[in-house]
Coordinates of C-alpha atoms in Angstrom, one line a residue:
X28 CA -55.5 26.3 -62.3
X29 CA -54.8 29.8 -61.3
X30 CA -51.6 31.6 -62.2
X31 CA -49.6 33.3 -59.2
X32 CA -49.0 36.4 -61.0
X33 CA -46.5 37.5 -58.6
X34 CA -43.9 35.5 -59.6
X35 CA -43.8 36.9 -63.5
X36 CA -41.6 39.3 -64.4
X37 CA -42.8 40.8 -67.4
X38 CA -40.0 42.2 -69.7
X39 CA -41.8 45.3 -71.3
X40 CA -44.3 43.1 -73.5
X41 CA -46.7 45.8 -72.7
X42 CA -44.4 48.4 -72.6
X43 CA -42.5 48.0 -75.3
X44 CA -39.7 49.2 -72.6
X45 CA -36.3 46.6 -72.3
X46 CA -37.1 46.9 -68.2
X47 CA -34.5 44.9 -67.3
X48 CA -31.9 46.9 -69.0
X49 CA -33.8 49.9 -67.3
X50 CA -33.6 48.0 -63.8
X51 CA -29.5 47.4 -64.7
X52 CA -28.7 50.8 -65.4
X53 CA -30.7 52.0 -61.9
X54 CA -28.6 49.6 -60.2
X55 CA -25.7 50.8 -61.3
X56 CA -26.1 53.9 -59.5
X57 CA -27.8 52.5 -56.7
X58 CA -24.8 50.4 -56.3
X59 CA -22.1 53.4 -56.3
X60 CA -21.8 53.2 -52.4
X61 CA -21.4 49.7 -52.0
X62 CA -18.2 50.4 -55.0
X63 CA -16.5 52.9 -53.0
X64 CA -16.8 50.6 -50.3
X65 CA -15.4 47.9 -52.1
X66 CA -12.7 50.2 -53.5
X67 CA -12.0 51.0 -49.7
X68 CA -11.5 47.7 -48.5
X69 CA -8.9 46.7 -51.6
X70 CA -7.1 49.9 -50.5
X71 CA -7.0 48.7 -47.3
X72 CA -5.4 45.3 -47.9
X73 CA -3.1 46.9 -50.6
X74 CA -1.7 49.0 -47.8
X75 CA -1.6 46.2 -45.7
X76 CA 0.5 43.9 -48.0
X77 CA 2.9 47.2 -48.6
X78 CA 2.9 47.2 -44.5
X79 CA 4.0 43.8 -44.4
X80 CA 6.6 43.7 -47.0
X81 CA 8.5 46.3 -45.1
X82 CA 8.1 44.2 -42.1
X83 CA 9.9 41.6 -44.0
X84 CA 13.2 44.1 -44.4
X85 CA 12.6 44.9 -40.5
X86 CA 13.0 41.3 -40.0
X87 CA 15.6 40.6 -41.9
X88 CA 17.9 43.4 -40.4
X89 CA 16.5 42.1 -37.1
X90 CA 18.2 38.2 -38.0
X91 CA 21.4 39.9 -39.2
X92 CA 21.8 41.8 -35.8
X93 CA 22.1 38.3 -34.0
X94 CA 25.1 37.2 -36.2
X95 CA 27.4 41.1 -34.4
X96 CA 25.4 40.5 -31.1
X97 CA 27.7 38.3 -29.7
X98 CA 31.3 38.2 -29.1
X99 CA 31.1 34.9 -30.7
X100 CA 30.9 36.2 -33.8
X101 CA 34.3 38.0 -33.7
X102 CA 36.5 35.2 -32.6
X103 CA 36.0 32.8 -35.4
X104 CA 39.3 31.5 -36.6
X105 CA 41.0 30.3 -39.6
X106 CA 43.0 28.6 -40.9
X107 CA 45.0 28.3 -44.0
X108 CA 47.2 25.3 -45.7
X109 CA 49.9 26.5 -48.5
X110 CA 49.3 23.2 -50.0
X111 CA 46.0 21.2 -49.5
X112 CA 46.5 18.4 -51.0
X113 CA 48.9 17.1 -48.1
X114 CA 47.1 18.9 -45.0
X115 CA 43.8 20.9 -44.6
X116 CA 43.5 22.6 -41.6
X117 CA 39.7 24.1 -39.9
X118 CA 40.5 26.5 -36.4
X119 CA 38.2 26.1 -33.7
X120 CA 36.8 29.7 -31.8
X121 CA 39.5 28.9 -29.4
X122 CA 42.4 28.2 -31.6
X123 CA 45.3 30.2 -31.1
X124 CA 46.8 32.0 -33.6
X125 CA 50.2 31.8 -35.1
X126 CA 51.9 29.4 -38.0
X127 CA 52.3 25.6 -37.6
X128 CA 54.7 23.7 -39.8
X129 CA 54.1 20.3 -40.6
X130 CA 54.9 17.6 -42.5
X131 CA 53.9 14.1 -43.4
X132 CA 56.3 11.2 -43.4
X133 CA 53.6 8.3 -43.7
X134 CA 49.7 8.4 -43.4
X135 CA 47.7 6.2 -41.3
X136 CA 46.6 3.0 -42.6
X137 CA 44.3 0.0 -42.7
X138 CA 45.3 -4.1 -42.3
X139 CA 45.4 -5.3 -46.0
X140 CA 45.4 -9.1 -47.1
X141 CA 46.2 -9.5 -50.4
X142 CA 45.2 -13.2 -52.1
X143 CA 46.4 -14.8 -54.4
X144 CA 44.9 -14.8 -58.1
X145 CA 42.5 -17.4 -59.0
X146 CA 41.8 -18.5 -62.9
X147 CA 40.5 -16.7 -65.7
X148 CA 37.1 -17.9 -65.8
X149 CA 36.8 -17.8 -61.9
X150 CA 33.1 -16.7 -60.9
X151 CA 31.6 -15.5 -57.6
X152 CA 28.8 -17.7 -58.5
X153 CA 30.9 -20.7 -58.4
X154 CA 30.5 -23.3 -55.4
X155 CA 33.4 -23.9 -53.3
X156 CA 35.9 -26.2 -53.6
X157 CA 36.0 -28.3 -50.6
X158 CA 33.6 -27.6 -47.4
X159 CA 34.9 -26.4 -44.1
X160 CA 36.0 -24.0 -42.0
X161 CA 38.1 -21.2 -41.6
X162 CA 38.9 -18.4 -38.5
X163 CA 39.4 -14.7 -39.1
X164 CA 40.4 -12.4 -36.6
X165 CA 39.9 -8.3 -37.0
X166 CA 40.0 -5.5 -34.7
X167 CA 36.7 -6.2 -33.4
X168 CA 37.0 -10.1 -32.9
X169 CA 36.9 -13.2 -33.7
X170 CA 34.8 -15.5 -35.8
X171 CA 34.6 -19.2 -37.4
X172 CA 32.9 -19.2 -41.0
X173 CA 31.8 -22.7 -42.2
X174 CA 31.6 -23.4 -45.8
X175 CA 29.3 -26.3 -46.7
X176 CA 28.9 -28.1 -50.1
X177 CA 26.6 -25.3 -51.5
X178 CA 28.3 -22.5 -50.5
X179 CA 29.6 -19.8 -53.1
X180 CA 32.3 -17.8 -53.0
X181 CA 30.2 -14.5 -53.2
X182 CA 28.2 -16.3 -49.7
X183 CA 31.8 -16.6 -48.5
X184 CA 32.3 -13.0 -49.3
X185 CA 29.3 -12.0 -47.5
X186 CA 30.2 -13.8 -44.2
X187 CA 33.1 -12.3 -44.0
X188 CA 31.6 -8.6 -44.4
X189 CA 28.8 -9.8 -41.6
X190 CA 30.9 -11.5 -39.3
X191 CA 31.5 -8.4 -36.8
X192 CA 35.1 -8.5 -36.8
X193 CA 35.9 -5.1 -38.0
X194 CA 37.2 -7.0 -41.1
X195 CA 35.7 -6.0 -44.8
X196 CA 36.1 -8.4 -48.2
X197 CA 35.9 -7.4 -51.6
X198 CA 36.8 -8.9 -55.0
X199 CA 38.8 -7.8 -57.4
X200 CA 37.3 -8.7 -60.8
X201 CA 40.0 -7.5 -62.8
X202 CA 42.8 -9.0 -60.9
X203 CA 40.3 -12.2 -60.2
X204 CA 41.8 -11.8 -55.7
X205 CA 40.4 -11.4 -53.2
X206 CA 41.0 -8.4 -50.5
X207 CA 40.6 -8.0 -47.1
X208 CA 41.3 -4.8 -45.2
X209 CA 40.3 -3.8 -41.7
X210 CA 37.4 -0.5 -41.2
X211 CA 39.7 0.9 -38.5
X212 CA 43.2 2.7 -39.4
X213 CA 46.5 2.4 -37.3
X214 CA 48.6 -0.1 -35.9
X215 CA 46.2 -1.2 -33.2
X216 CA 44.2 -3.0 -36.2
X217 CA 45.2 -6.5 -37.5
X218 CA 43.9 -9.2 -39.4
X219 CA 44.8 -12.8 -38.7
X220 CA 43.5 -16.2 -40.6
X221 CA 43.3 -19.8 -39.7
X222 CA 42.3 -21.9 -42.5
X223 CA 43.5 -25.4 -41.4
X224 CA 41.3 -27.0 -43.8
X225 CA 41.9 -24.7 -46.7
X226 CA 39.0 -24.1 -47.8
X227 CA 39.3 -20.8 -47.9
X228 CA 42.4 -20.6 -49.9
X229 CA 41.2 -23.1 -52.2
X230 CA 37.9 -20.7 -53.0
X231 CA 39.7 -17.6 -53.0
X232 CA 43.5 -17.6 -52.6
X233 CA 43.5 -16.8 -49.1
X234 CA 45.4 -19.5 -46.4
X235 CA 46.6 -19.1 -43.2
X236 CA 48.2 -16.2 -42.2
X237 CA 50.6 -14.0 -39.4
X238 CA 48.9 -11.5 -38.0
X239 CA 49.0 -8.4 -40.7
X240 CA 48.8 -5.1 -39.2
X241 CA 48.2 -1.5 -40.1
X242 CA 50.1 1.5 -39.7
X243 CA 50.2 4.8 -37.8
X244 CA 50.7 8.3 -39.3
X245 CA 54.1 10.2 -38.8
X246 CA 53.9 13.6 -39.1
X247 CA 56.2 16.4 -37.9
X248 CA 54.9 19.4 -35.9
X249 CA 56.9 22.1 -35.6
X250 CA 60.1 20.4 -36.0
X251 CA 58.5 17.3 -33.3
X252 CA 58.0 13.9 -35.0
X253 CA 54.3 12.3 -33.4
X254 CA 52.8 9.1 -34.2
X255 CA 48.5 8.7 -34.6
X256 CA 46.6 5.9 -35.0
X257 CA 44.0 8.3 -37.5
X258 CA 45.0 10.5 -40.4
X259 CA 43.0 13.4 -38.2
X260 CA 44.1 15.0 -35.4
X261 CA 43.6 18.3 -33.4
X262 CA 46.7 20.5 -32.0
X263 CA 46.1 24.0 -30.0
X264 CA 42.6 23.9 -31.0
X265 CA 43.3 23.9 -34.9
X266 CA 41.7 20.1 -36.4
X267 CA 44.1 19.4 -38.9
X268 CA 42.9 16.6 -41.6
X269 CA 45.9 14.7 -43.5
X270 CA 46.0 14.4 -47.1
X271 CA 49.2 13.1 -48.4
X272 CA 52.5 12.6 -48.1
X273 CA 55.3 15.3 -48.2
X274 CA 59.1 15.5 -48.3
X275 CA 59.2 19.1 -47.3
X276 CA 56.9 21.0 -44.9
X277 CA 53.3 22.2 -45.1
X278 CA 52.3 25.5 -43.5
X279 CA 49.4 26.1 -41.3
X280 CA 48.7 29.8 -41.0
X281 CA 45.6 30.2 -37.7
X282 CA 44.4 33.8 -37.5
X283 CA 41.3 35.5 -36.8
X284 CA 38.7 34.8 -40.0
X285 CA 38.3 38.6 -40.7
X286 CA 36.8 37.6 -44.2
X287 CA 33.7 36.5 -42.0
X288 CA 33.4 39.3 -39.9
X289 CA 33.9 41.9 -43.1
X290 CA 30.7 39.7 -44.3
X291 CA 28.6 39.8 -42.0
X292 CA 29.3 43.2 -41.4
X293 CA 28.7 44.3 -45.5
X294 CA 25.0 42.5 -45.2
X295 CA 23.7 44.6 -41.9
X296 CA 25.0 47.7 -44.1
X297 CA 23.3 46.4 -47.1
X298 CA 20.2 45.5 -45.2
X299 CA 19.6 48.6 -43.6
X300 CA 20.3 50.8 -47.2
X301 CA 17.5 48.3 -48.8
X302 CA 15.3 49.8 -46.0
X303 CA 16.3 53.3 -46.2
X304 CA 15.6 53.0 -50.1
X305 CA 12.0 51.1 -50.1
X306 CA 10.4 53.1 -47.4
X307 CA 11.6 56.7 -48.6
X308 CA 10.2 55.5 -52.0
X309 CA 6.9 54.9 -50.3
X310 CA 7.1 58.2 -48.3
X311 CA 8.2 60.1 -51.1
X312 CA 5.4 58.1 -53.6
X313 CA 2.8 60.0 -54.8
X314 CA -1.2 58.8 -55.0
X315 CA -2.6 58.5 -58.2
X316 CA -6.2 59.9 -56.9
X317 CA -7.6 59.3 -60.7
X318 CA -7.0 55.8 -60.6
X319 CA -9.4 53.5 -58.0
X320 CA -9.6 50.0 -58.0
X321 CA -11.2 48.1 -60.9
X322 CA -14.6 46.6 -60.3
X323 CA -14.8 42.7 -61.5
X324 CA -17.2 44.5 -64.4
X325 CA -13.8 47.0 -65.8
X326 CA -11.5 43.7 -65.7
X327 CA -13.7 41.6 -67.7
X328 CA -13.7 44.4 -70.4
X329 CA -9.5 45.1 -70.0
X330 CA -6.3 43.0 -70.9
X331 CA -4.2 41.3 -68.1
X332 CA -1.3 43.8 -68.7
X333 CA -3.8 46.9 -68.5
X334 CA -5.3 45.4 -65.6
X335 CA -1.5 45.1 -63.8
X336 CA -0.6 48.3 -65.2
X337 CA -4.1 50.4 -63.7
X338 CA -3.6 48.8 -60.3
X339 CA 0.3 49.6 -59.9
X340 CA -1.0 53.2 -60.8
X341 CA -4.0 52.7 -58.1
X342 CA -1.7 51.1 -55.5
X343 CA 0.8 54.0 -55.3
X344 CA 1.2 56.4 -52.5
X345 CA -0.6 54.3 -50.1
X346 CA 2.5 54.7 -47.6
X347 CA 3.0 58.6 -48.6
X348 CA 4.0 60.4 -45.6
X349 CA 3.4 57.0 -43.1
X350 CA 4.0 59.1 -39.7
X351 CA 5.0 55.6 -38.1
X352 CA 7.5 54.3 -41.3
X353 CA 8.8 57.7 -40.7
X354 CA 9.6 57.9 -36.8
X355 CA 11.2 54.5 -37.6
X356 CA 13.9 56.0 -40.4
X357 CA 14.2 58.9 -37.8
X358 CA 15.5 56.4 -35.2
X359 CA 17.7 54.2 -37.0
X360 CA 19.2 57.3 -38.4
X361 CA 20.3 58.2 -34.7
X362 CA 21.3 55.2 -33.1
X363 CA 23.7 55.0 -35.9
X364 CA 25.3 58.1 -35.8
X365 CA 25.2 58.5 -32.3
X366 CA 28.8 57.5 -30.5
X367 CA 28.7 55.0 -27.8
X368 CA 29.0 56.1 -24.4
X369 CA 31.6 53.9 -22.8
X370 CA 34.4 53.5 -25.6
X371 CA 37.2 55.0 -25.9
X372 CA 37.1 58.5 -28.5
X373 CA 37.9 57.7 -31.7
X374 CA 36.5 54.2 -31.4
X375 CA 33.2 55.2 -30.5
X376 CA 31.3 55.8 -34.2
X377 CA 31.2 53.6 -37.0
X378 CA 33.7 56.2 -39.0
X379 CA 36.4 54.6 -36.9
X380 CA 36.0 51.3 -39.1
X381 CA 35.0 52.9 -42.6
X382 CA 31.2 53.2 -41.9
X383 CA 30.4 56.8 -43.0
X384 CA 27.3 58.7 -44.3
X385 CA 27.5 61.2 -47.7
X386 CA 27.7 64.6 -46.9
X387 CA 26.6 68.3 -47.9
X388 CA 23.7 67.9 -50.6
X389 CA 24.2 64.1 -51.0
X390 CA 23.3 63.4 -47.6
X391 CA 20.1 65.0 -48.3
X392 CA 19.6 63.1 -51.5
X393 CA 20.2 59.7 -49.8
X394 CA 18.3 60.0 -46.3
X395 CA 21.1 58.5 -43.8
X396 CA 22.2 55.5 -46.0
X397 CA 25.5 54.4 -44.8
X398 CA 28.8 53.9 -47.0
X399 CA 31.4 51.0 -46.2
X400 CA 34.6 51.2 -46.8
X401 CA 36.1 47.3 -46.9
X402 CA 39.8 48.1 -46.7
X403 CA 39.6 50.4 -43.7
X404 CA 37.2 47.7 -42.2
X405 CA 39.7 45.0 -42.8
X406 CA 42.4 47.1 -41.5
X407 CA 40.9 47.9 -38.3
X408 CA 39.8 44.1 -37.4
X409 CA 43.3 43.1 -37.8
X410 CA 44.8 46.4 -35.8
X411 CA 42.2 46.0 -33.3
X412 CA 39.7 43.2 -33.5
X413 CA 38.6 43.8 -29.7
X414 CA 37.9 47.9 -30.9
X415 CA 35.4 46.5 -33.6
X416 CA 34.0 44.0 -31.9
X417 CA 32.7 46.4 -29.0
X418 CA 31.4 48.5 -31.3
X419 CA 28.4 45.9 -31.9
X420 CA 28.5 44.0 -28.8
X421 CA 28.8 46.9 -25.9
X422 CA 26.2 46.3 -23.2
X423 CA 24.6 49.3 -21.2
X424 CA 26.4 48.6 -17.7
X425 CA 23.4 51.5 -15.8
X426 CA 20.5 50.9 -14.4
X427 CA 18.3 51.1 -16.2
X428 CA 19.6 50.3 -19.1
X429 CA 20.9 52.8 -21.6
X430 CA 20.7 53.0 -25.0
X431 CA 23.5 55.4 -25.5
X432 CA 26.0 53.0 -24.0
X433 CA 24.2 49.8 -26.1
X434 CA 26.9 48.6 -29.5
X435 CA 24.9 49.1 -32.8
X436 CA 24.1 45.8 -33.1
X437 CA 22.0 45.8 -30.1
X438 CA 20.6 49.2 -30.6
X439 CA 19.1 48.2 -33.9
X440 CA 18.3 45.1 -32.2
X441 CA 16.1 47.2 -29.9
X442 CA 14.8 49.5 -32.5
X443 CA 14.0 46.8 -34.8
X444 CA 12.0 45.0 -32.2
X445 CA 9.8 48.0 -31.2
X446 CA 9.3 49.2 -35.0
X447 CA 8.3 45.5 -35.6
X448 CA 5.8 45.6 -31.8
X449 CA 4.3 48.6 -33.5
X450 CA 3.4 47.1 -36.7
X451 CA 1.7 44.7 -35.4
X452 CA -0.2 46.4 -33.9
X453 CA -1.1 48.2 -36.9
X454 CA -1.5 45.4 -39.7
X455 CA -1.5 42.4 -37.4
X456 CA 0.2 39.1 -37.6
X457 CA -1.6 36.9 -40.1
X458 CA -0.4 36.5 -43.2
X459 CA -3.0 36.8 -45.0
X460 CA -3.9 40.3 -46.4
X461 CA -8.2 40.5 -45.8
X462 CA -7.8 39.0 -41.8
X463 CA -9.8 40.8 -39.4
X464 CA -8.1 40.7 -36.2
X465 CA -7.6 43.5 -33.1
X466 CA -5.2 45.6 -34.8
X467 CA -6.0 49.2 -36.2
X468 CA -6.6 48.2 -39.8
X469 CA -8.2 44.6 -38.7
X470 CA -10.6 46.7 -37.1
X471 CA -11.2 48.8 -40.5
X472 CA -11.2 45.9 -42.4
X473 CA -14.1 44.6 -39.9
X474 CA -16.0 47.6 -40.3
X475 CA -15.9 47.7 -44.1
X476 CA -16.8 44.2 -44.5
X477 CA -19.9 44.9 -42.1
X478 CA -21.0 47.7 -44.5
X479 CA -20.3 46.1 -47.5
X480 CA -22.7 43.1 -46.2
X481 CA -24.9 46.1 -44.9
X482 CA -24.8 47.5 -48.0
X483 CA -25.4 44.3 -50.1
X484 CA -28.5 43.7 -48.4
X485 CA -30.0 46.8 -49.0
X486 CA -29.3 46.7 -52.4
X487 CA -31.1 43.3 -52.9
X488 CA -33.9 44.5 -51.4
X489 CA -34.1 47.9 -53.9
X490 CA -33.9 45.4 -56.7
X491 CA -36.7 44.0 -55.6
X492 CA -38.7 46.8 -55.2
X493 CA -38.1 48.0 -58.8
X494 CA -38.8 44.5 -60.4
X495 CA -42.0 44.6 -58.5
X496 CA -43.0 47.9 -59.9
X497 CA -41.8 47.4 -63.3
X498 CA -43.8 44.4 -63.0
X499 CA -47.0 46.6 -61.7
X500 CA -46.6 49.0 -64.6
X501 CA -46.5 46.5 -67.2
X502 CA -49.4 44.5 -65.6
X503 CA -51.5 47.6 -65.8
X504 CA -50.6 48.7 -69.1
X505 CA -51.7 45.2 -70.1
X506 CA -55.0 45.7 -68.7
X507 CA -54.8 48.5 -70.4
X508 CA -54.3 47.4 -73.8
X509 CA -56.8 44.4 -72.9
X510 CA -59.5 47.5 -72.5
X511 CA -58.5 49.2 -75.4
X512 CA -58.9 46.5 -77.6
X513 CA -62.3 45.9 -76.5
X514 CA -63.5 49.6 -76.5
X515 CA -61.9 49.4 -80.5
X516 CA -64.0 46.2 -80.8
X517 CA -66.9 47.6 -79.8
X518 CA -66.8 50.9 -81.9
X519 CA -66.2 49.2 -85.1
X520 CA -69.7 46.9 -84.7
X521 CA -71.8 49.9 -84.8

């Protein structure tokens, strides 16, 4: 059978040559493009991931600017109990403020029937006494229970609880009696019991009985004694829950919650100095040009923590000098020093409630971060809680709108939104780091990955050329040898 030569590779057996190492080490400069293409595209969705992280911070600022957009925001109330255990106390947006005293003379209550005990060695498993029936009455009607011959008292127990009449049964193991008590509180609940046959006092001390009812609360309000039917209750928009009794008065305190406003108003500070800090470190990052991605053949010969420690090195200054991270520092910067057009002077800057920026060389040093000063802040929102709230909630009132009259919430609303638009359009919106898409490094990415395939086929194709010829040149040095063993052959029979 004949042998397709073809398909041999020979490995320098006529050579004497290691061909394949040969081929290996041709490759490997053959194959130099198709690296720094590789090393471009990791570049690439390195920078893209350092895109996107920043995008997170734009975000983030962008969801705290909802929570001083509104005027919402600034009227939440609270309200505060001296002594919580009696009354707790929650203001609604539209409480109004001032101090309530109040006190509690009785708390609302349920219907309780109290039975009688039964023996020692009593068991809900045991049967009952005698069959047959028995009426109870709650706030939510009336119902007939039958007993028969097998019933238990834990069955009886159970009818009770599902009889729909408002009316719940438990047992008292300890005690060995029964207890009924009504699910509704106040005088307007009752619980009455017919048991003409009593079977139901026999199984569990229980007979007929006057109507038992519950009890309103009493509780004084500002010196003016009300009755409730519930232990909750809601006066001048404050919901005021109570807890206990009290022989002397409680005091309510409503005001505006200031604590919440201070908060909110520390994280959008806080927020916008993480973003300040992160993107002038990228700005301000230098590029370690010696340092390039590691090709799958460098890891295998490295350690994990060289590996991590090579590509922090390769992945810095990716963002150095980013014209577009740059213009957006630029216009936060102004749109929060800038006074609002519209306000009164003096309450027209964030200075006015403790907001400042270093000065002289500092300010330099720490590119526009803002300083907040919480006592001034807290004094100013309870001097003049409308003056701060404009400051973030002012509207432009021209047409068209103007920016210059906006309240810094909603000027870093807008700002936030177009630096946001316009990094999208640079990195996309997929979260995923190598997605080719229409935006300007999606585009790169396509065109890399289209030269890197480009590139990969070429390669496979000058592979094959030099196993081919490696394969020629040993095949003729073979016949080569073949000849020269035969000339040798000859000479030596003469």
């Amino acid at each position: 059978m004949a042998i397709n030569t073809s398909t041999i590779k020979f490995t320098g057996m006529a050579s004497g040559l290691d061909t394949d190492s040969i081929i290996k080490d041709l490759m490997r400069v053959e194959q130099l493009p198709l690296t720094k293409l590789q090393q471009s595209k990791q570049l690439l969705m390195w920078k893209r991931e350092q895109y996107k992280e920043i995008n997170t911070l734009y975000s983030s600022l962008r969801n705290l600017t909802d929570g001083l957009r509104f005027d919402s925001s600034f009227n939440k109330k609270a309200a505060t109990s001296n002594n919580t255990n009696v009354v707790t106390a929650q203001a609604n947006n539209g409480a109004i403020d001032g101090s309530y005293s109040v006190k509690v003379n009785s708390l609302a209550s349920s219907a309780i029937v109290v039975g009688e005990p039964l023996s020692t060695n009593a068991s809900l498993t045991d049967v009952a006494s005698t069959p047959g029936d028995f009426t109870i009455t709650g706030p939510d009607g009336t119902k007939t229970i039958t007993v028969t011959a097998t019933s238990t008292r834990q069955s009886i127990l159970d009818d009770i609880n599902n009889s729909g009449t408002g009316i719940i049964a438990s047992y008292d193991e300890a005690n060995k009696r029964l207890m009924l008590s009504t699910k509704q509180i106040g005088e307007a609940s009752s619980i009455t019991i017919s048991d003409a046959s009593n079977v139901l006092k026999n199984s569990l001390g229980v007979g007929t009985t006057a109507t038992t009812k519950g009890k309103d609360a009493s509780v004084e309000i500002n010196g003016t004694t009300m009755s409730m039917a519930s232990n909750s209750f809601t006066f001048n928009g404050v919901n005021f829950s109570l807890r206990g009794v009290s022989t002397t008065a409680v005091s309510v305190d409503v005001a505006q919650d200031t604590s919440a406003v201070v908060s909110k108003i520390t994280d959008f500070v806080n927020k916008y100095n993480e973003i300040i800090d992160t993107v002038t470190s990228k700005l301000n990052e230098k590029k370690s040009r010696d340092y390039k991605p590691l090709t799958d053949e460098q890891k295998e010969a490295m350690k994990e923590s060289q590996i991590t420690a090579w590509e922090k090195k390769a992945q810095s200054g990716l963002l150095s000098n980013d014209d577009m991270l740059k213009s957006t520092l630029i216009t936060l910067r102004h749109s929060f020093m800038n006074a609002i057009e519209g306000l009164p002077q003096g309450k027209n800057t964030l200075s006015y409630i403790g907001i400042t920026t270093a000065s002289g060389v500092d300010a330099y040093k720490e590119n526009g971060k803002l300083h907040i000063d919480v006592a001034k802040l807290e004094e100013v929102l309870q001097k003049d809680p409308e003056g701060v709230k404009a400051l973030f909630t002012a509207t432009s009132i021209s047409d068209p709108k103007l920016k210059s009259e906006m309240g810094f919430a909603e000027r870093i609303k807008l700002d936030i939104d177009q630096a946001i638009t316009k990094m999208g359009r640079k990195i996309g919106s997929s979260s995923l780091s190598d997605t080719v898409d229409s935006s300007t490094l999606g585009q790169e990415l396509k065109y890399l990955n289209s030269s890197i395939y480009t590139m990969n086929e070429r390669l496979s194709r000058v592979q094959s050329r030099y196993e081919k010829q490696f394969a020629a040149m040993e095949k003729a040095m073979q016949s080569l040898n073949n000849q020269n063993s035969w000339l040798s052959s000859q000479l030596s029979s003469l």
